PDB file of N, CA and C in Angstrom:
ATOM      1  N   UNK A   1      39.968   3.555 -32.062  1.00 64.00           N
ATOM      2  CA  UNK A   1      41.101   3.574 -31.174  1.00 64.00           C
ATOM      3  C   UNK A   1      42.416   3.429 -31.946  1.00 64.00           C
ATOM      4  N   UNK A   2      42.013   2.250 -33.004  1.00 71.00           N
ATOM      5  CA  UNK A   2      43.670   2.639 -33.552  1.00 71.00           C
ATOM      6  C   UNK A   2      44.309   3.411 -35.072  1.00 71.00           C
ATOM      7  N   UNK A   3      43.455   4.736 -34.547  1.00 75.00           N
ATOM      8  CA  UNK A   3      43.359   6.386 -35.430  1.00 75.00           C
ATOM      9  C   UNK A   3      44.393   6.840 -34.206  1.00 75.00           C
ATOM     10  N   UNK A   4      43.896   6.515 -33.328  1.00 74.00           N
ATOM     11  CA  UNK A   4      44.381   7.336 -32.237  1.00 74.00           C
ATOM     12  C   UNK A   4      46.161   6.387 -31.899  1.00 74.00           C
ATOM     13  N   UNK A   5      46.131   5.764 -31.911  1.00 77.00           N
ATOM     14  CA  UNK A   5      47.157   5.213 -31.406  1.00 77.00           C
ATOM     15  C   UNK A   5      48.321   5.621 -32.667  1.00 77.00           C
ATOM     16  N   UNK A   6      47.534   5.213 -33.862  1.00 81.00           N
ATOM     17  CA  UNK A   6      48.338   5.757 -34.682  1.00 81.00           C
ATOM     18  C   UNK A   6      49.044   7.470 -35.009  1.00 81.00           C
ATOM     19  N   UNK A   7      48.127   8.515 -34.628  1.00 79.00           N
ATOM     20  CA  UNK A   7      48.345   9.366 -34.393  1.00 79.00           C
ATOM     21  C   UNK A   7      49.258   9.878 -32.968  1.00 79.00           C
ATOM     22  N   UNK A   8      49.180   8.956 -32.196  1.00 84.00           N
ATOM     23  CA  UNK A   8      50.176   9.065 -31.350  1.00 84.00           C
ATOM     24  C   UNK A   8      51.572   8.427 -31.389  1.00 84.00           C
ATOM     25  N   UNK A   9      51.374   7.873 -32.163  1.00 85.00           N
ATOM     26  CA  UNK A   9      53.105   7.059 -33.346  1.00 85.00           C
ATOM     27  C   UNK A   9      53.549   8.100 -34.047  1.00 85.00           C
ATOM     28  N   UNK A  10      52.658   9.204 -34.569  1.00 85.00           N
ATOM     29  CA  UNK A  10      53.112  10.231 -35.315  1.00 85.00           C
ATOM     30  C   UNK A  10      54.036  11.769 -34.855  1.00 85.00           C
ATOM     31  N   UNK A  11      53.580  11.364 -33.206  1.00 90.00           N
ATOM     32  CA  UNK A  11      53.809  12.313 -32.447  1.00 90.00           C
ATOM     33  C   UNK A  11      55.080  12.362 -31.494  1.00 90.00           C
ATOM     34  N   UNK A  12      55.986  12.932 -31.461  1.00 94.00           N
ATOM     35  CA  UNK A  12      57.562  12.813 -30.793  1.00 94.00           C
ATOM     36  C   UNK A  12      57.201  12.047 -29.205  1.00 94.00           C
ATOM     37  N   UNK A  13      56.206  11.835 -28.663  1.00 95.00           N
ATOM     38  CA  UNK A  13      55.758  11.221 -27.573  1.00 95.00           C
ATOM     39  C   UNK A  13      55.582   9.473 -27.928  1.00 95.00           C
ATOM     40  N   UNK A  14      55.557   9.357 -29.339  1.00 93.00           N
ATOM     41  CA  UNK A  14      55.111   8.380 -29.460  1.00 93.00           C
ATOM     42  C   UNK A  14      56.465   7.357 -29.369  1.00 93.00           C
ATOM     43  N   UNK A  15      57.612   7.764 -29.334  1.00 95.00           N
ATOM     44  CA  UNK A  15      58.341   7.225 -29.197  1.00 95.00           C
ATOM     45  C   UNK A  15      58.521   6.735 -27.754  1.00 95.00           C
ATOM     46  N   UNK A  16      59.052   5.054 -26.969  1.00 95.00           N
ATOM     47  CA  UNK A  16      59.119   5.256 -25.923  1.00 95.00           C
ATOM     48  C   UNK A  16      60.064   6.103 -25.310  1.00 95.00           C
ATOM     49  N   UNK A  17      61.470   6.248 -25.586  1.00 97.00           N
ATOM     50  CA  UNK A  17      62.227   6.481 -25.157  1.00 97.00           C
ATOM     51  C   UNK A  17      62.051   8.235 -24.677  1.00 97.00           C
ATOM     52  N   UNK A  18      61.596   8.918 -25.717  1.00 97.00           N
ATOM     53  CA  UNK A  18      60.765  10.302 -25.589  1.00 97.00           C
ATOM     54  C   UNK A  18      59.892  10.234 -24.482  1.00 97.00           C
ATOM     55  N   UNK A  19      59.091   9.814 -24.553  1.00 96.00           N
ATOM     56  CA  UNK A  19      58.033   9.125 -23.339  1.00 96.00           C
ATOM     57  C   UNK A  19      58.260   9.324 -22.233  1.00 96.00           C
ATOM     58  N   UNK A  20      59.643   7.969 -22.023  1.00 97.00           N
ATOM     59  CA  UNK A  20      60.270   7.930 -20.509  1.00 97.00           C
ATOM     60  C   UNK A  20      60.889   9.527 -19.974  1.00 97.00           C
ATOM     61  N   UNK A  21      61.587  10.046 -21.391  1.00 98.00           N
ATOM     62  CA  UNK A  21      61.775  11.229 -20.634  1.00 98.00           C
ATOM     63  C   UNK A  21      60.933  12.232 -20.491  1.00 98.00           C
ATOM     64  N   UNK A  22      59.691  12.369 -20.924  1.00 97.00           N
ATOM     65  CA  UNK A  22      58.839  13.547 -20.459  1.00 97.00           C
ATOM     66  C   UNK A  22      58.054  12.808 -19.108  1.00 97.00           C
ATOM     67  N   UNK A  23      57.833  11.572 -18.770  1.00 96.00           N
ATOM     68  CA  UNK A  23      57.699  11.036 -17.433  1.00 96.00           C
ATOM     69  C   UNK A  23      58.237  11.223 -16.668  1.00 96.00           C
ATOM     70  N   UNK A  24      59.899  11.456 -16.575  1.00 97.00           N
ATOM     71  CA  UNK A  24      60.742  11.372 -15.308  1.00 97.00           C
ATOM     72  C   UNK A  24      60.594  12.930 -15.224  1.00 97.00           C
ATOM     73  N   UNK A  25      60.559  13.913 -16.140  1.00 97.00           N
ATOM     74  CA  UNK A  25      60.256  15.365 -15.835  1.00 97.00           C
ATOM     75  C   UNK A  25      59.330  15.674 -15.287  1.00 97.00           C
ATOM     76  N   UNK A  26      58.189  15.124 -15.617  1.00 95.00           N
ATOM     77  CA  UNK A  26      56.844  15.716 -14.749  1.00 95.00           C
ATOM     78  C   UNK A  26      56.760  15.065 -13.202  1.00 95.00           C
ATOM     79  N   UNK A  27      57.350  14.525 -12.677  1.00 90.00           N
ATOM     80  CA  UNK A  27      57.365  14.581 -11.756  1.00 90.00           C
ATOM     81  C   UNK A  27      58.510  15.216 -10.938  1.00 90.00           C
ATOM     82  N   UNK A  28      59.324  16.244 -12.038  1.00 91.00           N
ATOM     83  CA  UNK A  28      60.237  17.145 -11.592  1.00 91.00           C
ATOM     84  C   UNK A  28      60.249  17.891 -11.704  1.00 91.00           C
ATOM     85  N   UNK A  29      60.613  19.151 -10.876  1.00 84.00           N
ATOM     86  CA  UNK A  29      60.476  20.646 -11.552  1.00 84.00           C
ATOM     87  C   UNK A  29      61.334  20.594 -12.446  1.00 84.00           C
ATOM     88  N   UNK A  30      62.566  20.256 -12.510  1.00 92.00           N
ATOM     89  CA  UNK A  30      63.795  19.640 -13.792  1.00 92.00           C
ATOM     90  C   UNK A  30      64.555  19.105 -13.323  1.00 92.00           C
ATOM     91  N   UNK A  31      65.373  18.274 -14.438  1.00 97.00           N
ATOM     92  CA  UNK A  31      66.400  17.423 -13.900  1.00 97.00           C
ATOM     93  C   UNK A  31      67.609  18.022 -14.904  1.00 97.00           C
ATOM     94  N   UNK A  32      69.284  17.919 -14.092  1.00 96.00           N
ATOM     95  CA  UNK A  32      70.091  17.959 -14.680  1.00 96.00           C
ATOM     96  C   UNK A  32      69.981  16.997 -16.221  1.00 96.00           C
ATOM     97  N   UNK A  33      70.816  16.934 -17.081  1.00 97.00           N
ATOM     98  CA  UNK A  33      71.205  16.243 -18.377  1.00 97.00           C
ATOM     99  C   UNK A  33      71.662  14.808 -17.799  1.00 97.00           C
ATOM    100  N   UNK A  34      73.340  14.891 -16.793  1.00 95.00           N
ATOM    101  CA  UNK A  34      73.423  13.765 -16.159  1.00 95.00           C
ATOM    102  C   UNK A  34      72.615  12.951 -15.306  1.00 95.00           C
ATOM    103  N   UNK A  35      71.939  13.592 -14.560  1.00 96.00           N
ATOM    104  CA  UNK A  35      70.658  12.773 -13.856  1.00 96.00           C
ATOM    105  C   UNK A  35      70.014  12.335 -14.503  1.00 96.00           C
ATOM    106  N   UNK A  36      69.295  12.553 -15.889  1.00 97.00           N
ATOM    107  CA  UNK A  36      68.182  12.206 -16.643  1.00 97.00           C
ATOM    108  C   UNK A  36      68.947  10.840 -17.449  1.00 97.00           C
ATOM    109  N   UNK A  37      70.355  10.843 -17.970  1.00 97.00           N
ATOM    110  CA  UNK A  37      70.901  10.342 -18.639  1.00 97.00           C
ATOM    111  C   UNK A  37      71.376   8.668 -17.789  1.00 97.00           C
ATOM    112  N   UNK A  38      71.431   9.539 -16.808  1.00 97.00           N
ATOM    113  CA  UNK A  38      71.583   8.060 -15.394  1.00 97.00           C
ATOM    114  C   UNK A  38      70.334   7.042 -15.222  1.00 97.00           C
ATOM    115  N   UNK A  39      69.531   8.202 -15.165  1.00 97.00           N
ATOM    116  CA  UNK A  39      68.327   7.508 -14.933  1.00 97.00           C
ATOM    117  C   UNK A  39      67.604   6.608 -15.646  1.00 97.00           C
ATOM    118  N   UNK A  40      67.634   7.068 -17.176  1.00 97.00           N
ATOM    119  CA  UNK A  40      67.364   6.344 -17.963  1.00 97.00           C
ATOM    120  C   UNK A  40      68.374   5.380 -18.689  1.00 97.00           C
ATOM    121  N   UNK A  41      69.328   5.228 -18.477  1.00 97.00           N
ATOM    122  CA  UNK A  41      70.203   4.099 -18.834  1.00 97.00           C
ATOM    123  C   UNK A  41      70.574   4.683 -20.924  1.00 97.00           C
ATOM    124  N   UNK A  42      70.801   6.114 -20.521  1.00 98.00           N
ATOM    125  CA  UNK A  42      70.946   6.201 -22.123  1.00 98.00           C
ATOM    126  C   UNK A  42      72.291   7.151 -22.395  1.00 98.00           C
ATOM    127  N   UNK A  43      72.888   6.559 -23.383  1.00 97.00           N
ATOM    128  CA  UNK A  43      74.216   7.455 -23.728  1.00 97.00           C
ATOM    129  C   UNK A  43      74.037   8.633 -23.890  1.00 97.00           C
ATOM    130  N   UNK A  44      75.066   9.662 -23.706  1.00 97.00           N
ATOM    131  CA  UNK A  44      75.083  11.243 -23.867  1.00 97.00           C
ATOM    132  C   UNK A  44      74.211  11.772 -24.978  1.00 97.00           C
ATOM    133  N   UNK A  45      75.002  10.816 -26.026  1.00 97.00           N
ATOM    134  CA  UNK A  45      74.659  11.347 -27.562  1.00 97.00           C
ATOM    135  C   UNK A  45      73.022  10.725 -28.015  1.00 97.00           C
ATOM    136  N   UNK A  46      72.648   9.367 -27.223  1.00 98.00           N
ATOM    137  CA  UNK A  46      71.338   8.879 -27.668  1.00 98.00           C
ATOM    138  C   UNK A  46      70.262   9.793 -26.794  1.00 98.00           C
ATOM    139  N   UNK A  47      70.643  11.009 -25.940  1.00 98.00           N
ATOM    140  CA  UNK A  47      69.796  11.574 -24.699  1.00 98.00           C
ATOM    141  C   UNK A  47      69.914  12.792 -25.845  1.00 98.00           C
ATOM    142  N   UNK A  48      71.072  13.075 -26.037  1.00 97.00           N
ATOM    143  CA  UNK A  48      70.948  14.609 -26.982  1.00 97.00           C
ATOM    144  C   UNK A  48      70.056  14.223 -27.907  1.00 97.00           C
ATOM    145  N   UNK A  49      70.051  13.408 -28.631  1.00 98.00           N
ATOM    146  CA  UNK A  49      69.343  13.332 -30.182  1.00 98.00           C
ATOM    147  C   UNK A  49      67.871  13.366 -29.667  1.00 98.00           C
ATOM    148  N   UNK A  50      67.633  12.667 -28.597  1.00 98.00           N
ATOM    149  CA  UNK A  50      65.864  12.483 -28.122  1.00 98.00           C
ATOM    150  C   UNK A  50      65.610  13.742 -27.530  1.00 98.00           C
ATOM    151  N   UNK A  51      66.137  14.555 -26.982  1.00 98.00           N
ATOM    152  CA  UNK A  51      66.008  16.248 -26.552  1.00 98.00           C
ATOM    153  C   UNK A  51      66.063  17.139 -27.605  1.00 98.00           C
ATOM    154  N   UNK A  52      66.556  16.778 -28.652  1.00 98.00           N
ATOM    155  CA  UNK A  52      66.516  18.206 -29.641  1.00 98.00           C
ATOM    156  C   UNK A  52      65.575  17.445 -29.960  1.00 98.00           C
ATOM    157  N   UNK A  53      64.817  16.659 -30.453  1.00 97.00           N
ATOM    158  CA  UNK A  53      63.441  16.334 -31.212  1.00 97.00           C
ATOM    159  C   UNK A  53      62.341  16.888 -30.170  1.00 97.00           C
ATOM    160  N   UNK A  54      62.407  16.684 -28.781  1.00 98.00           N
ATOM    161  CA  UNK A  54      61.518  17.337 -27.688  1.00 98.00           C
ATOM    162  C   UNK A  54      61.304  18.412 -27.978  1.00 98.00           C
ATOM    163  N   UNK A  55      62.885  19.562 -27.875  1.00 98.00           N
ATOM    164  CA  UNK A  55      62.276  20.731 -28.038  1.00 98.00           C
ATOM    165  C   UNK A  55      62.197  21.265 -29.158  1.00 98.00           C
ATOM    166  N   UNK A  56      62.487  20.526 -30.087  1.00 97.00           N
ATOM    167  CA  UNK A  56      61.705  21.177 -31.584  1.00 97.00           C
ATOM    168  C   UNK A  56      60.730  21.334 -31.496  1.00 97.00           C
ATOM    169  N   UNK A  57      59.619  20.631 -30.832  1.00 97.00           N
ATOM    170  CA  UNK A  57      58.834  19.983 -30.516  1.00 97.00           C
ATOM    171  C   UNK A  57      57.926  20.639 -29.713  1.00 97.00           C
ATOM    172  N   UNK A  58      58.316  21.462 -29.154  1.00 97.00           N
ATOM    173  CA  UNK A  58      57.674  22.725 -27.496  1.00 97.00           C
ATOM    174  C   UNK A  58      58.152  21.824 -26.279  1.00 97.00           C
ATOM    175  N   UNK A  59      58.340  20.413 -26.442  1.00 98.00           N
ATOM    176  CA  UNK A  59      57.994  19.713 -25.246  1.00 98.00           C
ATOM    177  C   UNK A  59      58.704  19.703 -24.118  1.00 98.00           C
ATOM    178  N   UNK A  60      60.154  20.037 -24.074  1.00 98.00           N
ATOM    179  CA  UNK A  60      61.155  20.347 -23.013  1.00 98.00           C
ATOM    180  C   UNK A  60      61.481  21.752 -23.385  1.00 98.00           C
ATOM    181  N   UNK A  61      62.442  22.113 -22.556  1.00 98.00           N
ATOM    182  CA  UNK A  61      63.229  23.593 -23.095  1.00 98.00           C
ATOM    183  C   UNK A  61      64.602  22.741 -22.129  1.00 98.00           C
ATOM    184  N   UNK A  62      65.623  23.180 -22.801  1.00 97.00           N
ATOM    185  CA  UNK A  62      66.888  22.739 -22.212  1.00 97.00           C
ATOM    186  C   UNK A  62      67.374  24.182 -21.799  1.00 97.00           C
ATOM    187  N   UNK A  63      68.598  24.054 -21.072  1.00 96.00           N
ATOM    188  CA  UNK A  63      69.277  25.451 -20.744  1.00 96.00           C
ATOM    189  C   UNK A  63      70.344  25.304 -20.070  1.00 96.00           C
ATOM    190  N   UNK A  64      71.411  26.258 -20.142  1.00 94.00           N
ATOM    191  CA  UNK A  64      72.870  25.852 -19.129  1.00 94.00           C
ATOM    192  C   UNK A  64      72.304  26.775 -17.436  1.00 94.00           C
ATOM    193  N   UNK A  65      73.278  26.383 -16.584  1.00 91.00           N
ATOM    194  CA  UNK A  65      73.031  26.833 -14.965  1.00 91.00           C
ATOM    195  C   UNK A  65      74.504  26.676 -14.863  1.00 91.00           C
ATOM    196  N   UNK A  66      74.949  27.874 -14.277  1.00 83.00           N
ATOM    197  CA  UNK A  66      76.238  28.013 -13.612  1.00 83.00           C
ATOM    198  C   UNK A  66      76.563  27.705 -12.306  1.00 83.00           C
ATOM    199  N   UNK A  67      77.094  27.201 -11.757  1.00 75.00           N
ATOM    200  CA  UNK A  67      77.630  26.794 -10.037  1.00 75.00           C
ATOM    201  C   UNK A  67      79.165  26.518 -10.052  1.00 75.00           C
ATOM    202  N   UNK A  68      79.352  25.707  -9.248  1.00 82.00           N
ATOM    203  CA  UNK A  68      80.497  25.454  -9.783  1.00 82.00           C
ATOM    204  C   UNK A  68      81.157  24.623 -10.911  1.00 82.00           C
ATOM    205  N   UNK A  69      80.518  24.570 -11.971  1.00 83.00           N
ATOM    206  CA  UNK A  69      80.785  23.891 -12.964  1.00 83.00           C
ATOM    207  C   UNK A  69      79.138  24.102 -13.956  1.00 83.00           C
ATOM    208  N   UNK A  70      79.371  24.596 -15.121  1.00 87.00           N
ATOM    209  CA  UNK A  70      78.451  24.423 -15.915  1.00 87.00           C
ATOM    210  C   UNK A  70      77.519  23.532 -16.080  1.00 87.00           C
ATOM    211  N   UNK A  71      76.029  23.297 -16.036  1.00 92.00           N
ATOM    212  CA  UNK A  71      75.635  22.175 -15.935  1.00 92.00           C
ATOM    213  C   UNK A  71      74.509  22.389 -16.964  1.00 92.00           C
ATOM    214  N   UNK A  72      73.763  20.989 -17.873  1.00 96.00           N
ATOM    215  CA  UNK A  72      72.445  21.375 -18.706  1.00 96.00           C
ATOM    216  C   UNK A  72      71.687  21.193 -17.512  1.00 96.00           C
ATOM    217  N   UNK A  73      70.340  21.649 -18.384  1.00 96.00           N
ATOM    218  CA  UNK A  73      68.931  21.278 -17.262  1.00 96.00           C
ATOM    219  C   UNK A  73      68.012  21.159 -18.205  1.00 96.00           C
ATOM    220  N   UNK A  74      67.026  20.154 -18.374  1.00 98.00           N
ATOM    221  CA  UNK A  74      65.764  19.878 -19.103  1.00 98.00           C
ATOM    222  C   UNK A  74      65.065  20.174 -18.204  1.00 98.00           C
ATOM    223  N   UNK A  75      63.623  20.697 -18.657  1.00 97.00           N
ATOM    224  CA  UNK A  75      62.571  21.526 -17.677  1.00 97.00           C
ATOM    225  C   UNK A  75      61.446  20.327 -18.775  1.00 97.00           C
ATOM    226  N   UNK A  76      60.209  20.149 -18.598  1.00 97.00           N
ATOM    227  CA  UNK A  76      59.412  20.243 -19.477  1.00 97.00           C
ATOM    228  C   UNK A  76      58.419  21.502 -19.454  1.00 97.00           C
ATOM    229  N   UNK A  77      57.855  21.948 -20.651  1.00 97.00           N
ATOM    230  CA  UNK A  77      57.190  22.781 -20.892  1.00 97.00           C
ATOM    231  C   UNK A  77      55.726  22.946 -20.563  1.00 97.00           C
ATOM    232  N   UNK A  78      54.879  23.808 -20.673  1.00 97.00           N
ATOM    233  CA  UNK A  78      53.360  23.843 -20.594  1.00 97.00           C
ATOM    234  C   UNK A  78      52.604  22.949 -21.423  1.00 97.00           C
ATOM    235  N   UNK A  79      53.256  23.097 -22.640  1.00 97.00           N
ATOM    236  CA  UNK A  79      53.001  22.303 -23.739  1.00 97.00           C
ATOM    237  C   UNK A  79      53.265  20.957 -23.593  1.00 97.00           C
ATOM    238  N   UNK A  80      54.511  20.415 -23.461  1.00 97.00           N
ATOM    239  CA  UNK A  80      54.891  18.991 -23.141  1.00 97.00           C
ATOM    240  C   UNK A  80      54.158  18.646 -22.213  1.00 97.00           C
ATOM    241  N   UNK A  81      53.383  19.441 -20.782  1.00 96.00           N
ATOM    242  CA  UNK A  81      52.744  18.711 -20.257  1.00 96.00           C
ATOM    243  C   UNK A  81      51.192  18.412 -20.917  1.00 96.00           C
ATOM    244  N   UNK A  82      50.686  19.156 -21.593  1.00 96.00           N
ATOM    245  CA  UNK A  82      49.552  18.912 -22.205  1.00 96.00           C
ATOM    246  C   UNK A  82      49.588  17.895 -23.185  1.00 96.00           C
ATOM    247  N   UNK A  83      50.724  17.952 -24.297  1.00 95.00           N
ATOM    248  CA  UNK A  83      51.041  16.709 -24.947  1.00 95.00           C
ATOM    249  C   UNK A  83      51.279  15.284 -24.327  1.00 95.00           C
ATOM    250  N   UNK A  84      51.769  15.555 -23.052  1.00 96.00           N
ATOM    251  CA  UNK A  84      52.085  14.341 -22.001  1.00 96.00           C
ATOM    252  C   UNK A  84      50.676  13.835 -21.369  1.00 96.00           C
ATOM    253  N   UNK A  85      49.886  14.665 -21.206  1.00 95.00           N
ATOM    254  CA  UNK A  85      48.284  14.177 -21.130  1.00 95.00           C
ATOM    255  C   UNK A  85      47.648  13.757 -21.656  1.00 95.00           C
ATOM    256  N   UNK A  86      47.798  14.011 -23.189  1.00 93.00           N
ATOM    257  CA  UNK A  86      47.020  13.528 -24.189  1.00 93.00           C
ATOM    258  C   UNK A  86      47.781  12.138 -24.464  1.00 93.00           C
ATOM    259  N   UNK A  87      48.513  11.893 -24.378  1.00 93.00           N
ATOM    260  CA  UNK A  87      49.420  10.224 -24.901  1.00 93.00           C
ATOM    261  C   UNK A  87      48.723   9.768 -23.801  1.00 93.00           C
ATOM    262  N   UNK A  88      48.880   9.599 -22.833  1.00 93.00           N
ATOM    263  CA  UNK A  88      48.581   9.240 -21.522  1.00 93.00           C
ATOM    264  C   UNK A  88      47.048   8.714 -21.932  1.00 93.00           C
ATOM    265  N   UNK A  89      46.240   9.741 -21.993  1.00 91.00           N
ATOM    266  CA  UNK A  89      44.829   9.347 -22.107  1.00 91.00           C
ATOM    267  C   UNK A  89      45.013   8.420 -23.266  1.00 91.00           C
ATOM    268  N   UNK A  90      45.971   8.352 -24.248  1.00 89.00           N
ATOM    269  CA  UNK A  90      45.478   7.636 -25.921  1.00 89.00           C
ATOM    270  C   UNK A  90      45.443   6.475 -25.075  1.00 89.00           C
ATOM    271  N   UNK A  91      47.084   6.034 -23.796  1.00 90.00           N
ATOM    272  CA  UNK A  91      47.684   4.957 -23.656  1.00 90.00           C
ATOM    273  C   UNK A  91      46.829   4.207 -22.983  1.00 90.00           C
ATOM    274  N   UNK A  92      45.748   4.893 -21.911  1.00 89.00           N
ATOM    275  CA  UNK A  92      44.661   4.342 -20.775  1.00 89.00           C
ATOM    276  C   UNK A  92      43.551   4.040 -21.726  1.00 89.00           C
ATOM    277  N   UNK A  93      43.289   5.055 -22.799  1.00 86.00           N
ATOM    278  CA  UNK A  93      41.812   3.982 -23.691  1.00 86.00           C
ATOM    279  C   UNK A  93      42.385   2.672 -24.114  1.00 86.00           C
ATOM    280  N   UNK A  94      43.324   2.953 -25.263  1.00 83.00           N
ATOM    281  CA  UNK A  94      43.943   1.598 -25.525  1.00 83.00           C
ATOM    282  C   UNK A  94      44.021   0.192 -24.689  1.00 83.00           C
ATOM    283  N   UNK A  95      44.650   0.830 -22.982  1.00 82.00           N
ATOM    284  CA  UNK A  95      44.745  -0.898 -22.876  1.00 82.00           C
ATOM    285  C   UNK A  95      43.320  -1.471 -22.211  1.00 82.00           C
ATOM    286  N   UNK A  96      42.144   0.028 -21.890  1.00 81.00           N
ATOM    287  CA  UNK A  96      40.992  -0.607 -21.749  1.00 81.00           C
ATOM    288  C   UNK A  96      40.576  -1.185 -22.166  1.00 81.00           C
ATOM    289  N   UNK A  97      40.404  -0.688 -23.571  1.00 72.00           N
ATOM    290  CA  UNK A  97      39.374  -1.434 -25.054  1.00 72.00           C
ATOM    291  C   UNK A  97      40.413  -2.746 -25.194  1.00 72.00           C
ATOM    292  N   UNK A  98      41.783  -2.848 -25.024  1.00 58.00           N
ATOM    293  CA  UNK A  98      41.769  -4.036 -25.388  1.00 58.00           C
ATOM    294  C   UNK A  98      41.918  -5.734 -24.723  1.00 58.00           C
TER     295      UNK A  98
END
């Protein structure tokens, strides 16, 4: 188990803060930048830096939307959700076994 845990330290999920945001996505089809940034209690610039590591990553895709005012949007990906499954399962053996 802790191959696995460690390998999930290795992985951009393994971070919490990464984490929280591929959580608040999957239960969204997407969220604006400001919504996500509200939600999680995190500065502009500490939300940008944890999103470009995502989608380096496959795990989000970001993108602009026009309305009346330009807006971002984080989506998560096919991938991020499969990566978001697999942490998940590391996180449910872990606190079984321990």
């Amino acid at each position: 188990m802790l191959e696995k845990l460690a390998e999930l330290s290795k992985s951009p999920l393994g971070n919490p803060t990464r984490l929280a945001i591929a959580l608040y996505l999957l239960s969204r089809n997407r969220a604006t930048f400001s919504s996500l940034r509200e939600a999680l209690n995190l500065t502009a610039g500490n939300l940008e830096f944890h999103l470009k590591a995502l989608e380096e990553a496959g795990i989000v895709r970001t993108y602009y939307g026009f309305g009346r005012r330009p807006r971002k949007f984080v989506e998560l990906t096919d991938e991020g959700v499969k990566e978001l499954g697999e942490a998940l399962r590391i996180l449910r053996e872990a606190v079984r076994n321990d």
